[in-house]
CSV table of C-alpha atoms and ligand atoms in Angstrom, one decimal:
chain,number,residue,atom,x,y,z
A,1028,MET,CA,0.0,0.0,0.0
A,1029,VAL,CA,1.2,3.5,-0.8
A,1030,ALA,CA,1.7,5.5,2.5
A,1031,PRO,CA,-0.8,8.3,3.1
A,1032,ILE,CA,-0.4,12.0,2.3
A,1033,VAL,CA,-2.0,14.2,5.0
A,1034,ILE,CA,-3.0,17.8,4.6
A,1035,VAL,CA,-3.4,19.9,7.7
A,1036,GLY,CA,-5.6,22.9,7.2
A,1037,ALA,CA,-8.6,22.6,4.9
A,1038,GLY,CA,-8.7,25.9,2.9
A,1039,GLN,CA,-7.7,27.2,-0.5
A,1040,ALA,CA,-4.2,25.7,-0.7
A,1041,ALA,CA,-5.5,22.3,0.5
A,1042,VAL,CA,-8.2,22.0,-2.2
A,1043,SER,CA,-5.8,23.1,-4.9
A,1044,PHE,CA,-3.4,20.3,-3.7
A,1045,ALA,CA,-6.2,17.7,-3.6
A,1046,SER,CA,-7.5,18.7,-7.1
A,1047,ARG,CA,-4.0,18.3,-8.7
A,1048,HIS,CA,-3.3,15.1,-6.7
A,1049,ILE,CA,-6.4,13.5,-8.3
A,1050,ARG,CA,-5.6,14.7,-11.8
A,1051,LEU,CA,-2.2,13.2,-11.5
A,1052,ASP,CA,-3.8,9.9,-10.6
A,1053,ASN,CA,-1.5,9.7,-7.5
A,1054,GLN,CA,-2.5,6.4,-5.8
A,1055,ALA,CA,-1.4,7.6,-2.3
A,1056,GLU,CA,-4.3,7.8,0.1
A,1057,LEU,CA,-5.2,11.4,0.9
A,1058,HIS,CA,-6.5,12.7,4.3
A,1059,LEU,CA,-7.7,16.3,4.6
A,1060,ILE,CA,-7.8,17.6,8.2
A,1061,GLY,CA,-9.3,20.9,9.1
A,1062,ASP,CA,-10.4,22.5,12.3
A,1063,GLU,CA,-13.4,24.3,10.9
A,1064,PRO,CA,-16.5,22.2,11.0
A,1065,VAL,CA,-17.3,23.0,7.3
A,1066,ALA,CA,-16.0,21.9,3.9
A,1067,PRO,CA,-13.3,24.3,2.4
A,1068,TYR,CA,-14.8,27.6,1.2
A,1069,HIS,CA,-13.7,30.8,-0.7
A,1070,ARG,CA,-12.7,33.5,1.9
A,1071,PRO,CA,-12.7,36.5,-0.4
A,1072,PRO,CA,-16.6,36.8,-0.5
A,1073,LEU,CA,-16.6,36.9,3.3
A,1074,SER,CA,-15.8,40.6,3.2
A,1075,LYS,CA,-17.8,41.2,0.0
A,1076,LYS,CA,-21.0,39.5,-1.3
A,1077,TYR,CA,-21.3,36.9,1.5
A,1078,MET,CA,-21.2,39.6,4.2
A,1079,SER,CA,-23.8,41.7,2.3
A,1080,GLY,CA,-26.1,38.7,2.0
A,1081,GLU,CA,-25.8,38.5,-1.8
A,1082,LEU,CA,-24.2,35.0,-1.8
A,1083,ASP,CA,-25.4,31.9,0.0
A,1084,GLN,CA,-23.2,29.4,1.8
A,1085,GLU,CA,-23.4,26.7,-0.8
A,1086,ARG,CA,-21.9,29.0,-3.4
A,1087,LEU,CA,-19.1,29.7,-1.1
A,1088,LEU,CA,-17.8,26.2,-1.1
A,1089,ILE,CA,-14.7,25.6,-3.3
A,1090,ARG,CA,-15.9,22.1,-4.1
A,1091,PRO,CA,-19.3,20.6,-3.2
A,1092,ARG,CA,-19.3,18.4,-0.1
A,1093,HIS,CA,-19.9,15.2,-2.1
A,1094,TRP,CA,-16.8,15.8,-4.2
A,1095,TYR,CA,-14.4,14.7,-1.5
A,1096,PRO,CA,-15.7,11.1,-0.9
A,1097,GLU,CA,-16.3,10.8,-4.7
A,1098,GLN,CA,-12.6,11.4,-5.2
A,1099,GLY,CA,-11.6,9.0,-2.5
A,1100,ILE,CA,-10.4,11.8,-0.2
A,1101,THR,CA,-11.0,11.1,3.5
A,1102,THR,CA,-12.0,14.3,5.3
A,1103,HIS,CA,-11.8,15.1,9.0
A,1104,PHE,CA,-13.5,18.5,9.4
A,1105,GLY,CA,-13.8,19.9,12.9
A,1106,THR,CA,-10.4,18.3,13.8
A,1107,ARG,CA,-7.6,20.3,15.1
A,1108,ILE,CA,-4.0,18.9,14.9
A,1109,ILE,CA,-2.0,19.9,18.0
A,1110,SER,CA,1.4,18.2,17.4
A,1111,ILE,CA,3.6,16.5,14.8
A,1112,ASP,CA,6.0,13.8,15.8
A,1113,ARG,CA,8.5,13.9,13.0
A,1114,ASP,CA,10.4,10.7,14.1
A,1115,THR,CA,7.4,8.5,14.0
A,1116,LYS,CA,5.6,10.6,11.3
A,1117,GLN,CA,2.5,10.9,13.4
A,1118,LEU,CA,0.1,13.7,14.0
A,1119,GLU,CA,-2.0,14.1,17.1
A,1120,ALA,CA,-5.4,15.8,17.1
A,1121,SER,CA,-6.9,17.7,20.1
A,1122,ASP,CA,-9.2,14.8,20.8
A,1123,GLY,CA,-6.3,12.3,21.0
A,1124,GLU,CA,-6.8,10.8,17.5
A,1125,LYS,CA,-3.6,9.9,15.8
A,1126,PHE,CA,-2.8,10.1,12.0
A,1127,GLU,CA,0.2,8.6,10.2
A,1128,TYR,CA,1.7,10.3,7.2
A,1129,ASP,CA,4.4,9.7,4.7
A,1130,ASN,CA,4.2,13.2,3.3
A,1131,LEU,CA,2.6,16.0,5.3
A,1132,VAL,CA,1.3,19.2,3.7
A,1133,LEU,CA,0.8,22.2,6.1
A,1134,CYS,CA,-1.8,24.5,4.7
A,1135,THR,CA,-2.7,26.2,8.1
A,1136,GLY,CA,-3.3,29.7,6.7
A,1137,SER,CA,-3.2,32.7,9.0
A,1138,SER,CA,-5.0,34.4,11.9
A,1139,PRO,CA,-6.1,38.1,12.2
A,1140,ARG,CA,-4.2,40.2,14.7
A,1141,THR,CA,-6.3,41.4,17.6
A,1142,LEU,CA,-6.3,44.4,19.9
A,1143,PRO,CA,-5.0,43.8,23.4
A,1144,ALA,CA,-7.6,43.3,26.1
A,1145,ASP,CA,-6.3,46.2,28.2
A,1146,ILE,CA,-7.5,48.7,25.5
A,1147,GLY,CA,-10.9,47.0,25.0
A,1148,GLY,CA,-10.0,44.3,22.5
A,1149,ASN,CA,-12.1,41.7,24.4
A,1150,LEU,CA,-15.3,43.8,24.5
A,1151,ALA,CA,-18.4,42.3,22.9
A,1152,GLY,CA,-19.0,43.9,19.5
A,1153,VAL,CA,-15.3,44.0,18.7
A,1154,ASN,CA,-14.6,41.5,15.9
A,1155,THR,CA,-12.1,40.3,13.4
A,1156,LEU,CA,-12.9,38.6,10.1
A,1157,ARG,CA,-11.3,35.4,8.8
A,1158,ASN,CA,-13.9,32.7,9.0
A,1159,ILE,CA,-17.4,31.9,8.0
A,1160,ALA,CA,-18.2,31.8,11.7
A,1161,ASP,CA,-17.0,35.4,12.1
A,1162,VAL,CA,-19.6,36.5,9.5
A,1163,ALA,CA,-22.3,34.7,11.4
A,1164,VAL,CA,-21.5,37.0,14.3
A,1165,ILE,CA,-20.9,40.2,12.4
A,1166,ALA,CA,-23.6,40.1,9.6
A,1167,PRO,CA,-26.7,40.2,11.9
A,1168,GLU,CA,-25.2,43.3,13.5
A,1169,PHE,CA,-24.9,45.2,10.2
A,1170,LYS,CA,-28.2,47.2,10.5
A,1171,SER,CA,-28.9,50.5,8.9
A,1172,GLY,CA,-28.2,53.5,11.1
A,1173,ARG,CA,-25.7,51.8,13.4
A,1174,SER,CA,-22.2,53.1,13.7
A,1175,LEU,CA,-19.3,51.0,12.7
A,1176,LEU,CA,-15.7,51.8,13.6
A,1177,ILE,CA,-13.1,50.0,11.4
A,1178,ILE,CA,-9.5,49.9,12.8
A,1179,GLY,CA,-7.0,49.6,9.9
A,1180,GLY,CA,-7.2,50.8,6.3
A,1181,GLY,CA,-6.0,47.7,4.5
A,1182,TYR,CA,-8.0,45.7,1.9
A,1183,ILE,CA,-10.3,43.9,4.4
A,1184,GLY,CA,-11.1,47.1,6.3
A,1185,LEU,CA,-11.9,49.0,3.1
A,1186,GLU,CA,-14.0,46.1,1.7
A,1187,ILE,CA,-16.0,45.9,4.9
A,1188,ALA,CA,-16.5,49.7,4.8
A,1189,ALA,CA,-18.0,49.4,1.3
A,1190,VAL,CA,-20.4,46.6,2.4
A,1191,ALA,CA,-21.4,48.5,5.6
A,1192,ARG,CA,-22.1,51.7,3.7
A,1193,LYS,CA,-24.2,49.8,1.2
A,1194,LEU,CA,-26.3,48.4,4.1
A,1195,GLY,CA,-26.7,51.9,5.6
A,1196,LEU,CA,-24.3,51.9,8.5
A,1197,GLU,CA,-22.3,55.0,9.5
A,1198,VAL,CA,-18.7,54.2,9.0
A,1199,THR,CA,-15.5,55.7,10.5
A,1200,LEU,CA,-12.2,54.1,9.5
A,1201,LEU,CA,-9.0,54.8,11.5
A,1202,GLU,CA,-5.6,54.4,9.9
A,1203,MET,CA,-2.6,55.1,12.0
A,1204,ALA,CA,-0.2,55.4,9.0
A,1205,GLU,CA,-0.2,58.6,6.9
A,1206,ARG,CA,-2.4,56.9,4.3
A,1207,ILE,CA,-4.7,53.9,3.8
A,1208,LEU,CA,-3.1,51.0,2.0
A,1209,GLN,CA,0.4,52.4,2.8
A,1210,ARG,CA,1.9,49.0,3.4
A,1211,VAL,CA,0.8,47.5,0.1
A,1212,ALA,CA,0.3,50.2,-2.5
A,1213,ALA,CA,1.6,53.5,-3.8
A,1214,ALA,CA,0.1,56.9,-2.9
A,1215,GLU,CA,-1.8,57.1,-6.2
A,1216,THR,CA,-3.7,53.9,-5.3
A,1217,SER,CA,-4.4,55.2,-1.8
A,1218,ASP,CA,-5.7,58.5,-3.2
A,1219,PHE,CA,-8.0,56.6,-5.5
A,1220,PHE,CA,-9.6,54.6,-2.7
A,1221,ARG,CA,-9.7,57.5,-0.3
A,1222,ARG,CA,-11.7,59.5,-2.9
A,1223,LEU,CA,-14.0,56.5,-3.6
A,1224,HIS,CA,-14.8,55.9,0.1
A,1225,ARG,CA,-15.3,59.5,0.9
A,1226,THR,CA,-17.7,59.8,-2.0
A,1227,HIS,CA,-19.7,57.0,-0.5
A,1228,GLY,CA,-19.7,58.7,2.9
A,1229,VAL,CA,-17.0,56.9,4.8
A,1230,ASN,CA,-15.2,59.0,7.4
A,1231,ILE,CA,-11.6,58.1,6.7
A,1232,ARG,CA,-9.2,59.3,9.4
A,1233,GLU,CA,-5.5,58.8,8.5
A,1234,SER,CA,-2.5,59.5,10.8
A,1235,THR,CA,-5.0,58.8,13.6
A,1236,GLN,CA,-4.5,56.3,16.3
A,1237,LEU,CA,-6.8,54.5,18.8
A,1238,THR,CA,-6.0,55.0,22.5
A,1239,ARG,CA,-8.6,52.6,23.7
A,1240,LEU,CA,-12.1,51.3,23.1
A,1241,LEU,CA,-14.8,52.3,25.5
A,1242,GLY,CA,-17.3,49.8,26.8
A,1243,GLU,CA,-20.5,49.7,28.9
A,1244,SER,CA,-21.7,46.4,30.5
A,1245,GLY,CA,-19.0,44.6,28.5
A,1246,HIS,CA,-20.1,45.9,25.1
A,1247,VAL,CA,-18.2,48.4,23.0
A,1248,HIS,CA,-19.9,51.8,22.6
A,1249,GLY,CA,-17.1,54.1,21.5
A,1250,ALA,CA,-13.4,54.8,21.1
A,1251,GLU,CA,-11.0,57.3,22.4
A,1252,LEU,CA,-8.3,58.6,20.0
A,1253,THR,CA,-4.8,59.8,20.6
A,1254,THR,CA,-6.1,63.3,19.7
A,1255,GLY,CA,-8.2,63.1,22.9
A,1256,GLU,CA,-11.4,62.9,20.8
A,1257,ALA,CA,-14.1,60.4,21.7
A,1258,ILE,CA,-16.2,58.8,19.0
A,1259,GLN,CA,-19.3,56.7,19.1
A,1260,ALA,CA,-19.3,53.1,17.8
A,1261,ASP,CA,-21.9,50.4,18.1
A,1262,LEU,CA,-19.6,47.9,16.5
A,1263,VAL,CA,-15.8,47.6,15.8
A,1264,LEU,CA,-14.1,45.7,13.1
A,1265,VAL,CA,-10.4,45.2,13.6
A,1266,GLY,CA,-8.5,44.8,10.3
A,1267,ILE,CA,-4.8,45.3,11.4
A,1268,GLY,CA,-3.2,42.5,9.5
A,1269,ILE,CA,-2.7,38.8,9.9
A,1270,SER,CA,-0.1,36.4,11.4
A,1271,PRO,CA,0.8,33.1,9.8
A,1272,ASN,CA,-0.3,30.0,11.7
A,1273,THR,CA,3.1,28.6,12.5
A,1274,GLU,CA,2.6,27.2,16.0
A,1275,LEU,CA,2.4,23.6,14.9
A,1276,ALA,CA,5.5,23.9,12.7
A,1277,GLU,CA,7.4,25.7,15.4
A,1278,LEU,CA,6.5,23.0,18.0
A,1279,ALA,CA,7.8,20.4,15.6
A,1280,GLY,CA,11.1,22.3,15.2
A,1281,LEU,CA,10.6,23.3,11.6
A,1282,ASP,CA,12.4,26.5,10.5
A,1283,CYS,CA,10.1,29.5,10.7
A,1284,ASP,CA,10.7,33.1,9.8
A,1285,ASN,CA,7.5,35.2,9.5
A,1286,GLY,CA,5.9,31.9,8.2
A,1287,ILE,CA,7.0,28.3,7.7
A,1288,VAL,CA,10.3,28.6,5.8
A,1289,VAL,CA,10.1,26.7,2.5
A,1290,ASN,CA,12.4,26.4,-0.6
A,1291,GLN,CA,11.3,26.9,-4.2
A,1292,LYS,CA,9.6,23.4,-4.1
A,1293,CYS,CA,7.6,24.4,-1.0
A,1294,GLN,CA,9.6,22.0,1.1
A,1295,THR,CA,10.2,22.8,4.7
A,1296,SER,CA,13.4,22.0,6.6
A,1297,ASP,CA,12.0,18.5,6.9
A,1298,PRO,CA,12.0,16.8,3.4
A,1299,HIS,CA,8.7,15.0,4.2
A,1300,ILE,CA,6.9,18.1,5.2
A,1301,TYR,CA,5.7,20.8,2.8
A,1302,ALA,CA,3.9,24.1,3.4
A,1303,ALA,CA,1.7,26.2,1.1
A,1304,GLY,CA,-0.4,29.3,1.2
A,1305,ASP,CA,-0.6,32.1,3.7
A,1306,CYS,CA,1.5,30.1,6.3
A,1307,ALA,CA,4.5,29.6,4.0
A,1308,SER,CA,7.5,32.0,3.7
A,1309,PHE,CA,9.7,31.7,0.6
A,1310,GLU,CA,12.4,33.6,-1.3
A,1311,ARG,CA,11.7,35.9,-4.2
A,1312,ASN,CA,14.2,38.2,-5.8
A,1313,GLY,CA,16.6,37.8,-2.9
A,1314,ALA,CA,14.0,38.6,-0.2
A,1315,ARG,CA,12.0,36.3,2.1
A,1316,ILE,CA,8.3,37.0,1.6
A,1317,ARG,CA,4.9,35.6,2.4
A,1318,LEU,CA,1.9,36.2,0.2
A,1319,GLU,CA,-1.7,36.4,1.5
A,1320,SER,CA,-3.7,35.7,-1.7
A,1321,VAL,CA,-5.9,33.1,-3.4
A,1322,GLN,CA,-3.4,32.9,-6.3
A,1323,ASN,CA,-0.4,32.1,-4.1
A,1324,ALA,CA,-2.3,29.5,-2.0
A,1325,ALA,CA,-3.8,27.8,-5.2
A,1326,ASP,CA,-0.5,27.8,-7.1
A,1327,GLN,CA,1.6,26.6,-4.1
A,1328,GLY,CA,-0.9,23.8,-3.3
A,1329,ASP,CA,-0.9,22.7,-6.9
A,1330,LEU,CA,2.9,22.8,-7.0
A,1331,VAL,CA,3.3,20.6,-3.9
A,1332,ALA,CA,1.0,17.9,-5.4
A,1333,ARG,CA,3.2,17.9,-8.5
A,1334,ILE,CA,6.5,17.7,-6.5
A,1335,ILE,CA,5.2,14.8,-4.3
A,1336,ALA,CA,4.2,13.0,-7.5
A,1337,GLY,CA,7.8,13.3,-8.7
A,1338,GLU,CA,7.8,16.3,-11.0
A,1339,ASP,CA,10.8,18.5,-11.0
A,1340,SER,CA,9.3,22.0,-10.7
A,1341,SER,CA,9.6,25.2,-8.7
A,1342,TYR,CA,7.5,28.1,-7.6
A,1343,THR,CA,7.9,31.0,-10.1
A,1344,ALA,CA,4.3,32.1,-10.6
A,1345,LEU,CA,3.6,35.8,-11.1
A,1346,PRO,CA,1.5,37.0,-8.2
A,1347,TRP,CA,-1.9,38.5,-8.8
A,1348,PHE,CA,-4.6,39.8,-6.5
A,1349,TRP,CA,-8.0,41.5,-6.6
A,1350,SER,CA,-10.3,43.5,-4.4
A,1351,ASP,CA,-13.9,44.6,-4.9
A,1352,GLN,CA,-15.2,47.8,-3.2
A,1353,TYR,CA,-18.6,49.3,-4.3
A,1354,ASP,CA,-18.6,49.1,-8.1
A,1355,CYS,CA,-14.8,49.3,-8.3
A,1356,LYS,CA,-12.7,46.3,-9.2
A,1357,LEU,CA,-9.0,46.5,-8.3
A,1358,GLN,CA,-6.7,44.0,-10.0
A,1359,ILE,CA,-3.0,43.8,-9.2
A,1360,ALA,CA,-0.3,41.9,-11.2
A,1361,GLY,CA,3.2,41.5,-10.0
A,1362,LEU,CA,4.9,42.5,-6.7
A,1363,ASN,CA,5.7,46.1,-6.0
A,1364,ILE,CA,8.3,45.4,-3.2
A,1365,GLY,CA,11.2,47.8,-3.5
A,1366,TYR,CA,9.6,50.1,-6.1
A,1367,THR,CA,11.5,53.3,-6.9
A,1368,GLN,CA,9.1,55.0,-9.2
A,1369,THR,CA,5.4,54.9,-10.1
A,1370,VAL,CA,3.5,56.0,-13.2
A,1371,LEU,CA,-0.2,56.9,-13.4
A,1372,ARG,CA,-2.1,56.0,-16.5
A,1373,ALA,CA,-5.6,57.2,-17.3
A,1374,GLY,CA,-8.1,54.4,-18.0
A,1375,VAL,CA,-10.2,53.9,-21.1
A,1376,LYS,CA,-13.3,54.7,-19.0
A,1377,PRO,CA,-13.3,58.0,-17.0
A,1378,GLU,CA,-13.6,56.1,-13.6
A,1379,GLY,CA,-10.6,53.9,-14.4
A,1380,GLN,CA,-6.9,54.3,-13.9
A,1381,SER,CA,-3.8,52.2,-13.4
A,1382,VAL,CA,-0.6,52.7,-11.3
A,1383,TRP,CA,2.6,51.1,-12.7
A,1384,TYR,CA,5.5,50.3,-10.4
A,1385,TYR,CA,9.1,50.4,-11.5
A,1386,ARG,CA,12.2,49.3,-9.7
A,1387,ASP,CA,14.8,51.4,-11.4
A,1388,ASP,CA,14.1,50.8,-15.1
A,1389,ARG,CA,12.3,47.5,-14.6
A,1390,LEU,CA,8.5,47.3,-14.6
A,1391,ILE,CA,7.5,45.1,-11.6
A,1392,ALA,CA,3.8,45.5,-10.9
A,1393,VAL,CA,0.6,47.2,-11.8
A,1394,ASP,CA,-2.6,48.2,-9.8
A,1395,ALA,CA,-5.5,48.5,-12.2
A,1396,MET,CA,-8.7,50.2,-10.9
A,1397,ASN,CA,-11.7,49.6,-13.2
A,1398,ASP,CA,-9.3,49.0,-16.0
A,1399,PRO,CA,-9.2,45.3,-17.0
A,1400,LEU,CA,-7.2,46.0,-20.1
A,1401,ALA,CA,-4.4,47.6,-18.1
A,1402,TYR,CA,-4.4,44.6,-15.8
A,1403,ALA,CA,-4.3,42.0,-18.6
A,1404,MET,CA,-1.6,43.8,-20.6
A,1405,GLY,CA,0.4,44.6,-17.4
A,1406,ARG,CA,0.3,41.0,-16.4
A,1407,LYS,CA,1.4,39.9,-19.9
A,1408,ILE,CA,4.2,42.6,-20.1
A,1409,ILE,CA,5.6,41.7,-16.7
A,1410,SER,CA,5.5,37.9,-17.2
A,1411,SER,CA,7.1,38.3,-20.6
A,1412,GLY,CA,10.0,40.2,-19.0
A,1413,LEU,CA,9.3,43.3,-21.2
A,1414,HIS,CA,10.2,46.7,-19.8
A,1415,PRO,CA,8.4,49.6,-21.6
A,1416,THR,CA,9.5,53.0,-20.5
A,1417,PRO,CA,7.6,55.1,-18.0
A,1418,GLN,CA,7.0,57.6,-20.8
A,1419,GLN,CA,5.3,55.0,-22.9
A,1420,ILE,CA,3.1,53.8,-20.0
A,1421,ALA,CA,2.1,57.4,-19.1
A,1422,ASP,CA,1.1,58.3,-22.7
A,1423,PRO,CA,-2.6,57.4,-23.2
A,1424,SER,CA,-2.0,57.5,-27.0
A,1425,VAL,CA,0.3,54.5,-26.7
A,1426,ASP,CA,-1.7,51.3,-27.1
A,1427,LEU,CA,-0.8,48.9,-24.2
A,1428,LYS,CA,-1.3,45.9,-26.5
A,1429,SER,CA,1.6,47.1,-28.7
A,1430,LEU,CA,3.8,47.2,-25.6
A,1431,ALA,CA,2.9,43.6,-24.7
A,1432,LYS,CA,4.3,42.1,-28.0
B,1369,FAD,C1,-12.2,38.3,4.4
B,1369,FAD,C2,-11.2,38.0,3.5
B,1369,FAD,C3,-11.1,38.5,2.2
B,1369,FAD,C4,-10.1,38.1,1.3
B,1369,FAD,N1,-10.1,38.7,0.0
B,1369,FAD,C5,-9.2,38.3,-0.9
B,1369,FAD,C6,-9.2,38.8,-2.2
B,1369,FAD,O1,-10.1,39.6,-2.6
B,1369,FAD,N2,-8.3,38.3,-3.1
B,1369,FAD,C7,-7.3,37.4,-2.7
B,1369,FAD,O2,-6.5,37.0,-3.5
B,1369,FAD,N3,-7.3,37.0,-1.4
B,1369,FAD,C8,-8.2,37.4,-0.5
B,1369,FAD,N4,-8.1,36.9,0.8
B,1369,FAD,C9,-7.0,36.0,1.2
B,1369,FAD,C10,-7.2,34.6,0.8
B,1369,FAD,O3,-8.5,34.2,1.1
B,1369,FAD,C11,-6.2,33.8,1.5
B,1369,FAD,O4,-4.9,34.2,1.1
B,1369,FAD,C12,-6.3,32.3,1.3
B,1369,FAD,O5,-7.5,31.8,1.8
B,1369,FAD,C13,-5.2,31.5,1.9
B,1369,FAD,O6,-5.4,30.1,1.7
B,1369,FAD,P1,-4.7,29.1,2.7
B,1369,FAD,O7,-5.1,27.7,2.2
B,1369,FAD,O8,-3.3,29.4,2.9
B,1369,FAD,O9,-5.4,29.3,4.1
B,1369,FAD,P2,-6.9,29.3,4.5
B,1369,FAD,O10,-7.8,29.3,3.4
B,1369,FAD,O11,-7.1,30.3,5.6
B,1369,FAD,O12,-7.1,27.8,5.2
B,1369,FAD,C14,-6.4,27.4,6.3
B,1369,FAD,C15,-7.2,26.5,7.2
B,1369,FAD,O13,-6.4,25.8,8.1
B,1369,FAD,C16,-7.1,25.6,9.3
B,1369,FAD,N5,-6.1,25.3,10.4
B,1369,FAD,C17,-5.1,26.1,10.9
B,1369,FAD,N6,-4.4,25.4,11.8
B,1369,FAD,C18,-4.9,24.1,11.9
B,1369,FAD,C19,-4.7,23.0,12.7
B,1369,FAD,N7,-3.7,23.0,13.6
B,1369,FAD,N8,-5.4,21.9,12.5
B,1369,FAD,C20,-6.4,21.9,11.6
B,1369,FAD,N9,-6.8,22.9,10.8
B,1369,FAD,C21,-6.0,24.1,11.0
B,1369,FAD,C22,-7.7,27.0,9.4
B,1369,FAD,O14,-8.7,27.1,10.4
B,1369,FAD,C23,-8.2,27.2,8.0
B,1369,FAD,O15,-9.5,26.6,7.9
B,1369,FAD,C24,-9.1,37.2,1.7
B,1369,FAD,C25,-9.1,36.7,3.0
B,1369,FAD,C26,-10.1,37.1,3.9
B,1369,FAD,C27,-10.1,36.5,5.3
């Protein structure tokens, strides 16, 4: 009998692994273990159409429930793995159940950062958003006329702001940095989204920090800012970033550095253990990075299945990402890390534009807002290793298609 492959963490990377494993006709038995009591689902709609009630739970599933047994995959949903014994190649679950593996794939994802309890982080009405269970708590509270305070101006905070405005809540968003999206995007992209949200009535407060949340009978009712100002809040959503779920790997003595350290084959410091998705940290262009996106999780999960099946391959995929806010679609291709210059290009439609990132004279990434052509051509240009000049990109009379050849 071929020894089993076990996946810990039943999310995006795990399903991608399983899908490829089946297509490769790998005869090894596959066990999928996840601590959430539901089949793997798409997380992006949680802060978009699922939160606003426009998408039901069935449509959130990455694969229908019956797909797993039909494909011969043994699932263990609602099961949390608490330790890995690398000598005996055994896993232990919190209920004491043991699982043996020959190859182990860690797809444990990440967890939202929370606010400390001493500044009100534990008050009722203060939430983070990662899981379907979080939406079950938050969505019923999203009632017209209530006031929502969002801490953090990253993509999740901004997407939630858009949903909340659509449902008629009063929204204030606090960002301690000088501008929203500062960690992930150029000033031109921040400017675009600031304008968009202000037009929709979101009170965006940049360079503004929270001192503490104010509670009454254990429930949040407001916040005090470092300016001394007090603001009202019936609900608080904390969107201040995520941390990779590395506890299991750390306990097992695997190398970790802002994520489970993997090589270009997604192999950890133990050759029988792989990691993929939000929890994995890998080298790209000389820097160690971790990506928090569907593309990265799906591509890495897929790669690990091919590597275990004996393929000689490595992770080189061009990153891409998207975000939906109101009627605006943001699409990103490439990685803007270390950019030295940006170029703004007007879109074909008046509400569209794109921001192109250069590191010296090399084009490395593009943010396209309501501009699918800029995204598609940017992706093609960057993956082909072409480097049009900033002047060509900025000139709206230059056809992007001609630059992609
Ligand atoms: C609200 C929201 C909106 C998003 N929007 C976008 C978007 O628009 N575009 C985009 O590209 N990306 C988006 N993302 C990010 C994207 O969803 C993630 O990058 C992707 O889900 C990562 O997949 P993963 O398989 O690494 O982890 P996950 O999908 O998080 O799966 C990990 C699973 O492992 C489980 N687990 C962890 N530890 C254990 C253990 N010890 N035992 C058992 N199970 C365990 C976790 O509970 C979880 O179910 C969004 C994420 C969120 C939360």
